[in-house]
Coordinates of C-alpha atoms in Angstrom, one line a residue:
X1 CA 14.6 -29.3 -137.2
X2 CA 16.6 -32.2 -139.3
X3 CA 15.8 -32.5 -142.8
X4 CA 14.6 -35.6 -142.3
X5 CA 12.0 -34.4 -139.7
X6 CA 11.2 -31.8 -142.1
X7 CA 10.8 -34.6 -144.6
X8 CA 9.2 -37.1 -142.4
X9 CA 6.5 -35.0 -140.9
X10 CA 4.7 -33.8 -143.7
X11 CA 4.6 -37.4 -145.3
X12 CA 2.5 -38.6 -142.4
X13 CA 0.3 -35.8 -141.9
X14 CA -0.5 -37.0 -145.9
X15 CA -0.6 -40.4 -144.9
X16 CA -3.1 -39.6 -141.9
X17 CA -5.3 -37.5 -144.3
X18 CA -5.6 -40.5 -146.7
X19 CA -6.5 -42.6 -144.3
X20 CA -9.6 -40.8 -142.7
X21 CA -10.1 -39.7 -146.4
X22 CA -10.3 -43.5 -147.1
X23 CA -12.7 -44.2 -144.6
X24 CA -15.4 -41.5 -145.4
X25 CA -16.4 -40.8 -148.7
X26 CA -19.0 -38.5 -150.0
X27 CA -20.2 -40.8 -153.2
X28 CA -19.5 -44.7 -153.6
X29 CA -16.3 -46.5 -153.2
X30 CA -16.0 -48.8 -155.8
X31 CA -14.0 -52.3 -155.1
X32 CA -12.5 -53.5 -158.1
X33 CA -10.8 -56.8 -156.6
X34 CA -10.2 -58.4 -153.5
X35 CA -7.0 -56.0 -153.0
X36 CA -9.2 -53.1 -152.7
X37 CA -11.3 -54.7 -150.4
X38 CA -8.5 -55.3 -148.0
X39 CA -7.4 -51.6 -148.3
X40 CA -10.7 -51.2 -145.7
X41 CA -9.4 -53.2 -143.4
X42 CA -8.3 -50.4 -141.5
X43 CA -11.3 -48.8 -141.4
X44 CA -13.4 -49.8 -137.9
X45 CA -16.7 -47.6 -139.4
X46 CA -16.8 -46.7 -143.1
X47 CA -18.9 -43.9 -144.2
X48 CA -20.3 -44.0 -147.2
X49 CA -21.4 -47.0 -149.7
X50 CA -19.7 -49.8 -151.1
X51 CA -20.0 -51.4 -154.2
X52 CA -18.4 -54.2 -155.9
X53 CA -17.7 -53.3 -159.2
X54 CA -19.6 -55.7 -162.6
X55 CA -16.4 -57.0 -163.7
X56 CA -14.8 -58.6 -160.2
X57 CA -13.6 -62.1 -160.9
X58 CA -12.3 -62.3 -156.8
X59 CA -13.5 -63.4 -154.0
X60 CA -14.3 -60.4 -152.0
X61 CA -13.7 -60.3 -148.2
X62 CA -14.4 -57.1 -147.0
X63 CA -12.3 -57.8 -143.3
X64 CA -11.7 -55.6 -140.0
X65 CA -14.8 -53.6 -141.2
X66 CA -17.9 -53.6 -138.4
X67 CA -20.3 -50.7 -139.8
X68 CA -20.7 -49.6 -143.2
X69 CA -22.5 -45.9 -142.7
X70 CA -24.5 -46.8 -146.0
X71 CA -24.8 -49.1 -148.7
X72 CA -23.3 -52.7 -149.5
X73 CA -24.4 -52.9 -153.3
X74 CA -23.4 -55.7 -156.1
X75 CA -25.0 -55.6 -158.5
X76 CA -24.3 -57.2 -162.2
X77 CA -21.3 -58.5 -161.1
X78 CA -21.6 -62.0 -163.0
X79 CA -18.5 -63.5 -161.7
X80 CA -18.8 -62.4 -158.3
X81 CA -19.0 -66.3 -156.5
X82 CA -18.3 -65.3 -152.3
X83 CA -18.9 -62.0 -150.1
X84 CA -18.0 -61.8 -146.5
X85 CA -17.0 -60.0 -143.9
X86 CA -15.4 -61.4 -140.5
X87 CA -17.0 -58.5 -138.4
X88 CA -19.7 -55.9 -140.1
X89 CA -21.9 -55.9 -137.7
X90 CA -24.3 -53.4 -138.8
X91 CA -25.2 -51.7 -142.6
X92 CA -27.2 -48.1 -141.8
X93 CA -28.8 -48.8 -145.2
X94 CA -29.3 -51.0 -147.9
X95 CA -27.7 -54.8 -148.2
X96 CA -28.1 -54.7 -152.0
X97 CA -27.8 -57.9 -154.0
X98 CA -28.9 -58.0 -157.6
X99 CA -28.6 -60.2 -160.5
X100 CA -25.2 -61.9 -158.9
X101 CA -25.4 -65.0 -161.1
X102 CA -22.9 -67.3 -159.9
X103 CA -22.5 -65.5 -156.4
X104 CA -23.0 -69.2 -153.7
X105 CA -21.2 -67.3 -150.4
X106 CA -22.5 -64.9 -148.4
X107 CA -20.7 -64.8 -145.1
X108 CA -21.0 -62.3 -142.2
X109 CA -20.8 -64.2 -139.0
X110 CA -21.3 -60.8 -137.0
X111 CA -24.1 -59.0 -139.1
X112 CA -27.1 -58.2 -136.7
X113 CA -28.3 -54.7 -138.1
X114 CA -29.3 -54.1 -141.4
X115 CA -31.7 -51.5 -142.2
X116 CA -32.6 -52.6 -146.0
X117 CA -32.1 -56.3 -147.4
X118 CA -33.1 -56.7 -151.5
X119 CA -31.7 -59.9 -152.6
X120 CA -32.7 -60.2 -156.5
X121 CA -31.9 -63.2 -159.1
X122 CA -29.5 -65.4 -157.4
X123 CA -29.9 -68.9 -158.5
X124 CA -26.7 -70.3 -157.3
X125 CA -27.3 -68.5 -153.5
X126 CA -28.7 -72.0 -151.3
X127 CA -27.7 -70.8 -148.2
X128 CA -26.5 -68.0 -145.7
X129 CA -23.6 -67.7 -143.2
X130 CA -25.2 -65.1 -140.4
X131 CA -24.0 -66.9 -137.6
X132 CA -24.8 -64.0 -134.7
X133 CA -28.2 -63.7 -137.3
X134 CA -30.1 -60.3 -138.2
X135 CA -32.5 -59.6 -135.8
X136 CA -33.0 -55.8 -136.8
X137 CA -34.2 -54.4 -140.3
X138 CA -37.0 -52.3 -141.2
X139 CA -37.5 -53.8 -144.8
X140 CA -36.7 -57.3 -146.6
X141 CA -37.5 -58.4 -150.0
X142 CA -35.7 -61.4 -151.3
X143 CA -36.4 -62.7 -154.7
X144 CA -35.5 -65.0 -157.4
X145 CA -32.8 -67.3 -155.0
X146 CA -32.4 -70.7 -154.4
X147 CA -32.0 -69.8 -150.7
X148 CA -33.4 -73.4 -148.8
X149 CA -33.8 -71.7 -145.5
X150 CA -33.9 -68.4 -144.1
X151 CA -31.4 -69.2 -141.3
X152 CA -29.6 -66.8 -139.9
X153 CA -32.5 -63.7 -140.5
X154 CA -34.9 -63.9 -137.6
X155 CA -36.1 -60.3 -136.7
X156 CA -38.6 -59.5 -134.1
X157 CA -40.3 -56.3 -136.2
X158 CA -40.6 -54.9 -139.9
X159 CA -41.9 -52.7 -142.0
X160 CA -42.2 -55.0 -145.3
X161 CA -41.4 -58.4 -145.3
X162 CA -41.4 -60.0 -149.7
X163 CA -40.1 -63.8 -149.9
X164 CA -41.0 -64.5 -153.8
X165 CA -40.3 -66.9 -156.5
X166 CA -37.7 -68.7 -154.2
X167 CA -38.6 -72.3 -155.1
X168 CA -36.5 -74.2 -152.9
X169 CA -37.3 -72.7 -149.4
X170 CA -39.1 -75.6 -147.6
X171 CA -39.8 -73.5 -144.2
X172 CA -40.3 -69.3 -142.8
X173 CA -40.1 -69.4 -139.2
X174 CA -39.4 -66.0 -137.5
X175 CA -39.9 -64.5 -134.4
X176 CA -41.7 -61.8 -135.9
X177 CA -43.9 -59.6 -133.5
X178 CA -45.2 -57.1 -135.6
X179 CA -45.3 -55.6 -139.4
X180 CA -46.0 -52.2 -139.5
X181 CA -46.7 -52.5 -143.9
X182 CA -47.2 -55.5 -145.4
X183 CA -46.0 -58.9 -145.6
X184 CA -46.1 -61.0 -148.9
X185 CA -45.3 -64.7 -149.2
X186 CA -45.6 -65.5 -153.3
X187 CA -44.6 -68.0 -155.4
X188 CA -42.0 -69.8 -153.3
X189 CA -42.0 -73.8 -152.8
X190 CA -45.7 -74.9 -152.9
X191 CA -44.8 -76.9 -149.9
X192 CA -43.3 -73.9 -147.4
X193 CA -44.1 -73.8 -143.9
X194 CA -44.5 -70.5 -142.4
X195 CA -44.9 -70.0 -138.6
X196 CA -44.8 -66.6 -136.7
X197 CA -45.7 -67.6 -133.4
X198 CA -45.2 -64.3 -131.9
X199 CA -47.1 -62.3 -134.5
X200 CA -49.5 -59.8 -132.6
X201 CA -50.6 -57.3 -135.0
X202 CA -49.5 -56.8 -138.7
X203 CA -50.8 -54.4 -141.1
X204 CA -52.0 -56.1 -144.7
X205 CA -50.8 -60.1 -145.3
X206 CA -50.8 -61.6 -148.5
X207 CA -50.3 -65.8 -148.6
X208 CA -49.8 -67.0 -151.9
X209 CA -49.0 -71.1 -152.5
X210 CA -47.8 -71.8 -148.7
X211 CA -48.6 -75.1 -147.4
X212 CA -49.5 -74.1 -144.0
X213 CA -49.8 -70.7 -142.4
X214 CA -49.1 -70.6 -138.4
X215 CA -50.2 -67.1 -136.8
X216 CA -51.4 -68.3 -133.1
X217 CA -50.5 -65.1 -131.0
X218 CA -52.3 -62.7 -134.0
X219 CA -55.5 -60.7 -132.1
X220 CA -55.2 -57.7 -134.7
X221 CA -54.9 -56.9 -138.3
X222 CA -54.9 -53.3 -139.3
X223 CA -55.1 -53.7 -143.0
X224 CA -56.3 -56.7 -144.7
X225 CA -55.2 -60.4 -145.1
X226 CA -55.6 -62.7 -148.1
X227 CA -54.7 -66.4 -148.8
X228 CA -54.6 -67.0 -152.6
X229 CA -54.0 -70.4 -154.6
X230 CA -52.3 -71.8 -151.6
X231 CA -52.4 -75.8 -150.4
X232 CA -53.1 -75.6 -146.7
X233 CA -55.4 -77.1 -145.5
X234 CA -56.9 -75.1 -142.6
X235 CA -56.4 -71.9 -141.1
X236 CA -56.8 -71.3 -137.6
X237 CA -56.2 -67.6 -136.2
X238 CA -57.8 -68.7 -132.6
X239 CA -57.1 -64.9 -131.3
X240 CA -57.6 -62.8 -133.9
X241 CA -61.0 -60.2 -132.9
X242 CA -60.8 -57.6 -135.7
X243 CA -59.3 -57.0 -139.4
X244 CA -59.2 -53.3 -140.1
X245 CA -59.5 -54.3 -144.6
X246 CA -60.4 -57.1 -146.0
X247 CA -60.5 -61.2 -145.7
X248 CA -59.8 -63.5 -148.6
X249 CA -59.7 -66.7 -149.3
X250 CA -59.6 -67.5 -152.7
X251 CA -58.6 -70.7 -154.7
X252 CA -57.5 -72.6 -152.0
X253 CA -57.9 -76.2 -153.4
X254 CA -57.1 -78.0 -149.9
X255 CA -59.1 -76.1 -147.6
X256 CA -61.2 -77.8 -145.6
X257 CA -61.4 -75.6 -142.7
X258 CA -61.7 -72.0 -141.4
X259 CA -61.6 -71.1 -137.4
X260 CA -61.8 -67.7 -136.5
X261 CA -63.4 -67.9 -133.1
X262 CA -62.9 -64.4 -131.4
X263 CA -63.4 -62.4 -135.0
X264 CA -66.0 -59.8 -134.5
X265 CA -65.4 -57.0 -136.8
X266 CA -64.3 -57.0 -140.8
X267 CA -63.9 -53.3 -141.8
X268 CA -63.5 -54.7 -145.9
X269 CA -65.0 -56.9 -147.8
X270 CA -65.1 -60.7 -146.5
X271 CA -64.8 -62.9 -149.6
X272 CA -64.7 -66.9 -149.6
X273 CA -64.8 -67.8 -152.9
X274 CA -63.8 -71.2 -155.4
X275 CA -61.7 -72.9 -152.5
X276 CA -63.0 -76.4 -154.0
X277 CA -63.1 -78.4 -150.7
X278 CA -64.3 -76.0 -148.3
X279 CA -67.5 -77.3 -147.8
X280 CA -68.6 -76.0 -144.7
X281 CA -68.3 -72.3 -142.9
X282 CA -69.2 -72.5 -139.2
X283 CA -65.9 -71.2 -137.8
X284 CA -66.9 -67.5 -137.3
X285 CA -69.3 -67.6 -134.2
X286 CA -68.6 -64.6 -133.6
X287 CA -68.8 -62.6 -136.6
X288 CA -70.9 -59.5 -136.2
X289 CA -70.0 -56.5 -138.8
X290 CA -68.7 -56.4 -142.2
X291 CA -67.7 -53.2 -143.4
X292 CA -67.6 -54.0 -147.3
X293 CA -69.0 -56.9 -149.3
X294 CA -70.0 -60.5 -148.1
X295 CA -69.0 -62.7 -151.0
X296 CA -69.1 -66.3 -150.8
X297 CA -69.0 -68.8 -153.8
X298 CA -68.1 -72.5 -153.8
X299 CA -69.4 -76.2 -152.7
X300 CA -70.5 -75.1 -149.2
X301 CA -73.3 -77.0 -147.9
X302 CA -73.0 -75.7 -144.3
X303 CA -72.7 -71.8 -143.7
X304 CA -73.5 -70.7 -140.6
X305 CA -72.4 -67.0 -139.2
X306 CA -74.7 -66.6 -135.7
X307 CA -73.9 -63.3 -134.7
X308 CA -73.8 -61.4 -138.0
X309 CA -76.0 -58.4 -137.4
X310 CA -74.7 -55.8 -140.4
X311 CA -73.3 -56.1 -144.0
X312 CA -72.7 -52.6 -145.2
X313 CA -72.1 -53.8 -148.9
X314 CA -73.2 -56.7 -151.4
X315 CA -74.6 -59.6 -150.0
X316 CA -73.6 -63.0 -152.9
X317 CA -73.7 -66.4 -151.4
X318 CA -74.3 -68.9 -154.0
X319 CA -73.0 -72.4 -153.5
X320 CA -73.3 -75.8 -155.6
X321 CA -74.3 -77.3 -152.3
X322 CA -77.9 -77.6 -150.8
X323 CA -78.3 -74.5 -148.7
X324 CA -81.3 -72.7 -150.2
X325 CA -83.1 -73.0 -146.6
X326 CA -79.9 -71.3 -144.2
X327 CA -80.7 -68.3 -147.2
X328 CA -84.5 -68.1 -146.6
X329 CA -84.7 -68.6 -142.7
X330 CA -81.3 -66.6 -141.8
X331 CA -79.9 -64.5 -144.3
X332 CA -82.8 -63.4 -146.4
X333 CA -84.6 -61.9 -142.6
X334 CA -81.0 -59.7 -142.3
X335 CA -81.6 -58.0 -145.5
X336 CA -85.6 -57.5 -144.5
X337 CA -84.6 -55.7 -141.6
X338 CA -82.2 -53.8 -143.5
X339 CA -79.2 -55.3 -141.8
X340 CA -77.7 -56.0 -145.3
X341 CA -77.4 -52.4 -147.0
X342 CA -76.3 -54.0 -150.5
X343 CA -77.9 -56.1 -153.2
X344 CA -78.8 -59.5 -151.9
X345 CA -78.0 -62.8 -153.5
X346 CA -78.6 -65.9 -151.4
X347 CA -78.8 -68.9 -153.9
X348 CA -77.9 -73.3 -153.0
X349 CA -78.2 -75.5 -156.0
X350 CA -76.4 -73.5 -158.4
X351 CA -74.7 -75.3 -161.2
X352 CA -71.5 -72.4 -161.1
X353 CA -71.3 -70.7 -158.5
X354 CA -69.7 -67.2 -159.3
X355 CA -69.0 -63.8 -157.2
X356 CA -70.7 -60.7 -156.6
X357 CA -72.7 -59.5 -159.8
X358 CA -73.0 -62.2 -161.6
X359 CA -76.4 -64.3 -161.9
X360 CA -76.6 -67.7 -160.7
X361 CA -78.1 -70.3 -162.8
X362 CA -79.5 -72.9 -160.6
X363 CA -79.6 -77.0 -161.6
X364 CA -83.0 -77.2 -164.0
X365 CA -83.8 -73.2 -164.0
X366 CA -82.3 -69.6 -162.9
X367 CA -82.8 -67.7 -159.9
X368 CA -82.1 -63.9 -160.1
X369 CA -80.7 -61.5 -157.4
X370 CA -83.3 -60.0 -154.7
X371 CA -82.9 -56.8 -153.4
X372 CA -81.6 -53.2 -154.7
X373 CA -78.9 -53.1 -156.7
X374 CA -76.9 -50.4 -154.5
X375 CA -73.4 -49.1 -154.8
X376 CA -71.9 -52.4 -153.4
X377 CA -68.1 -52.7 -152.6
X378 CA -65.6 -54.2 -154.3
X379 CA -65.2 -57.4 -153.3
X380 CA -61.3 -57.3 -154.1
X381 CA -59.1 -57.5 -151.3
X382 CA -57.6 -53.4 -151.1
X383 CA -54.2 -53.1 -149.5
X384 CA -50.9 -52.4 -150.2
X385 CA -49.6 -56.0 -148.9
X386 CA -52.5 -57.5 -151.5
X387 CA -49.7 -58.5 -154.2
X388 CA -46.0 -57.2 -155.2
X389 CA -47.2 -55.3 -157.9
X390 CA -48.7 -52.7 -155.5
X391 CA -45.3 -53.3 -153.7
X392 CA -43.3 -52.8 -156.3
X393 CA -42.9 -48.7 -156.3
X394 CA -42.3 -48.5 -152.6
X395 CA -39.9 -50.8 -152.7
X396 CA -37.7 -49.4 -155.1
X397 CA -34.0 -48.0 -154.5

C-alpha cells in the first residue's frame, strides 16, 4: 500500500464517522448562524433536536433536511426574523417557537407531519408559508401571534387544539374530524369565524369571544362544551344527541338563539345564564336527562323543554321576564313527582336574576326557593378543555 493510500484511507473513514456523527446526536444541536445550518444539508433524516441558538442575527434555512427525529426549538432568539426549510417534511416532536420577537418568516413548503406545534409571543409572525400544509399533529397551541389566518395547518384529528390571544385571526376553518382532549378558542379577534364542518365527536370545547361557531356534522361530545363572552348570535348543533359533561352558555351578549334538536342526554350540569338577548329557550325538544344542575338566569320570557323527565341536581330558573306560569304548570309538577332530585327554584319577574343558590327578589316583594336544599351540583362547567389554565400543566414541554 502507497503512503498516500495509507494516508488517504484513514482520513475518510474520519470523514465518514463525522458525517453520520453529524447527523445523529444524543443531546441538542445548537445552530449558531446560518453556516451551521447549512452544515445539515447533508443530512436526509437528522436525529436528534435542533435549536437555534438566542443570539442568531441570520436568517436561518435549514435546506436538504426532510425529517428532524426530534425537536425544532427557538426560543429567545430576539433577532431571529426568517426560518425555513425547502423539504422537512415531518418533525417526530415538538415545532417549538417561543418569545421570537421579530421572527415574520416561517417557511416549509413540504412540512405535513408534526407531532407538537407551541407557537408563543410572536407579534411580528402575520402569516405562514406551509404550502403542502400540516395535516397530521397530535397537539397545537398557538399563542400571543399576529398570525391573520391559519392557512396552511388543516389537520383531520387532534389531541388539543389552543388558538389564544391572537387578535388579528379573522377566520378557523379546519377539516377537523375529531379531538380526543380538548379544544379552546380564547381571546382571539372578537370577530373570528370558526367552522369545523366535519367535526363528529370531540371531547370538552371551550368558545371564548368567537363570532360564530359552525359544528354541523357534531352528534357527540364526550366531555363538556362551553360558549363564554362570545358575540354570535346563534348556535345551532342540528345533530348533536348527547354531551357526556356539561353545557354553558354564559355571557353571550348577542344570542338570540339556541337549536339543539336531537339533544337527549346532558351527563353535567346545563347552565344558561346572563346571555342578555336570549329571550326565548324552545330549541331543545328533545331534552330528556340532565345529569347535574339545571341553571338558567336571564331575560327569557319563553322556556320551554317538552321532554325533560329527570334533573338529578339543582333546579334555578329565574328570569326578569314573565314566566311565573311555565314554573307552576310544568316545572314545579317535575319536582312533585320527584323528577328534580335538587333544590327547586322556578321564579319570572325577578328584578336580578342570579344562579343557583342565590335568592331571587322579585319586582315589589321576594320569593324564596321551594324544595330541599340537597347536595346540588356545581353548576360550573368541569373539564379539562373549560379554560387554559386547566390546560396549562398538560401542555407544558
Amino acid at each position: 500500500m502507497s503512503p498516500l493510500t495509507r494516508f488517504v484511507l484513514p482520513a475518510l473513514a474520519a470523514a465518514s464517522s463525522a458525517y453520520a456523527a453529524s447527523c445523529s446526536v444524543s443531546a441538542t444541536s445548537t445552530i449558531q448562524n446560518s453556516g451551521d445550518a447549512t452544515g445539515l444539508a447533508s443530512c436526509k433524516t437528522f436525529t436528534g433536536s435542533i435549536a437555534i441558538a438566542t443570539g442568531t442575527t441570520d436568517s436561518i434555512a435549514i435546506n436538504g433536511v426532510t425529517k428532524i427525529q426530534g425537536n425544532l426549538v427557538a426560543s429567545n432568539a430576539s433577532q431571529l426574523q426568517q426560518l425555513s426549510g425547502d423539504s422537512l417534511e415531518e418533525i417526530t416532536g415538538t415545532f417549538l417557537l417561543d418569545d421570537v420577537q421579530v421572527l415574520n418568516t416561517v417557511s416549509f413548503p413540504k412540512l405535513t407531519k408534526v407531532n407538537t406545534i407551541r407557537w408563543n409571543a410572536l407579534p411580528n409572525l402575520q402569516t405562514l408559508a406551509f404550502t403542502a400544509g400540516i395535516s397530521e399533529a397530535a397537539v397545537i397551541d398557538i399563542q400571543n401571534t399576529q398570525l391573520q389566518t391559519l392557512q396552511g395547518i388543516n389537520v383531520k384529528q387532534i389531541d388539543s387544539f389552543t388558538l389564544a390571544n391572537n387578535r388579528y385571526i379573522s377566520e378557523v376553518n379546519m377539516q377537523l374530524g375529531n379531538v380526543s382532549v380538548s379544544l379552546v378558542l380564547e381571546a382571539n379577534n372578537p370577530e373570528v369565524t370558526v367552522s369545523f364542518p366535519n367535526l363528529e365527536w370531540a371531547s370538552n370545547m371551550t368558545f371564548r369571544n368567537c363570532s360564530s361557531v359552525d359544528v354541523p356534522s357534531l352528534t357527540k361530545l364526550n366531555g363538556s362544551m362551553g360558549f363564554y363572552g362570545n358575540v354570535l348570535t346563534s348556535f345551532s348543533a342540528p345533530n348533536l344527541t348527547e354531551i357526556g359533561g356539561a353545557l354553558a352558555f354564559v355571557s353571550n351578549t348577542e344570542l338570540t338563539n339556541i337549536t339543539l334538536p336531537q339533544l337527549t342526554v346532558v351527563n353535567g350540569a346545563l347552565q344558561i345564564a346572563n346571555n342578555t338577548k336570549l329571550s326565548k329557550i324552545n330549541g331543545l325538544p328533545k331534552l330528556k336527562t340532565i345529569g347535574g344542575a339545571l341553571d338558567f338566569n336571564g331575560n327569557m320570557s319563553e322556556i320551554a323543554i317538552p321532554a325533560l323527565n329527570d334533573v338529578k341536581g339543582t333546579f334555578n330558573i329565574q328570569s326578569t321576564g314573565d314566566i311565573q306560569a311555565t314554573c307552576d304548570d310544568t316545572f314545579k309538577p317535575l319536582k312533585s313527582k320527584g323528577k328534580i332530585q335538587g333544590s327547586y327554584t322556578c321564579v319570572g319577574a325577578v328584578a336580578n336574576p342570579g344562579g343557583e343558590g342565590t335568592t331571587p327578589t322579585v319586582t315589589g316583594g321576594s320569593a324564596k326557593k321551594t324544595g330541599a336544599p340537597g347536595a346540588a351540583n356545581n353548576v360550573q362547567v368541569q373539564g379539562a378543555a373549560m379554560g387554559l389554565v386547566g390546560l396549562a400543566a398538560a401542555f407544558l414541554l
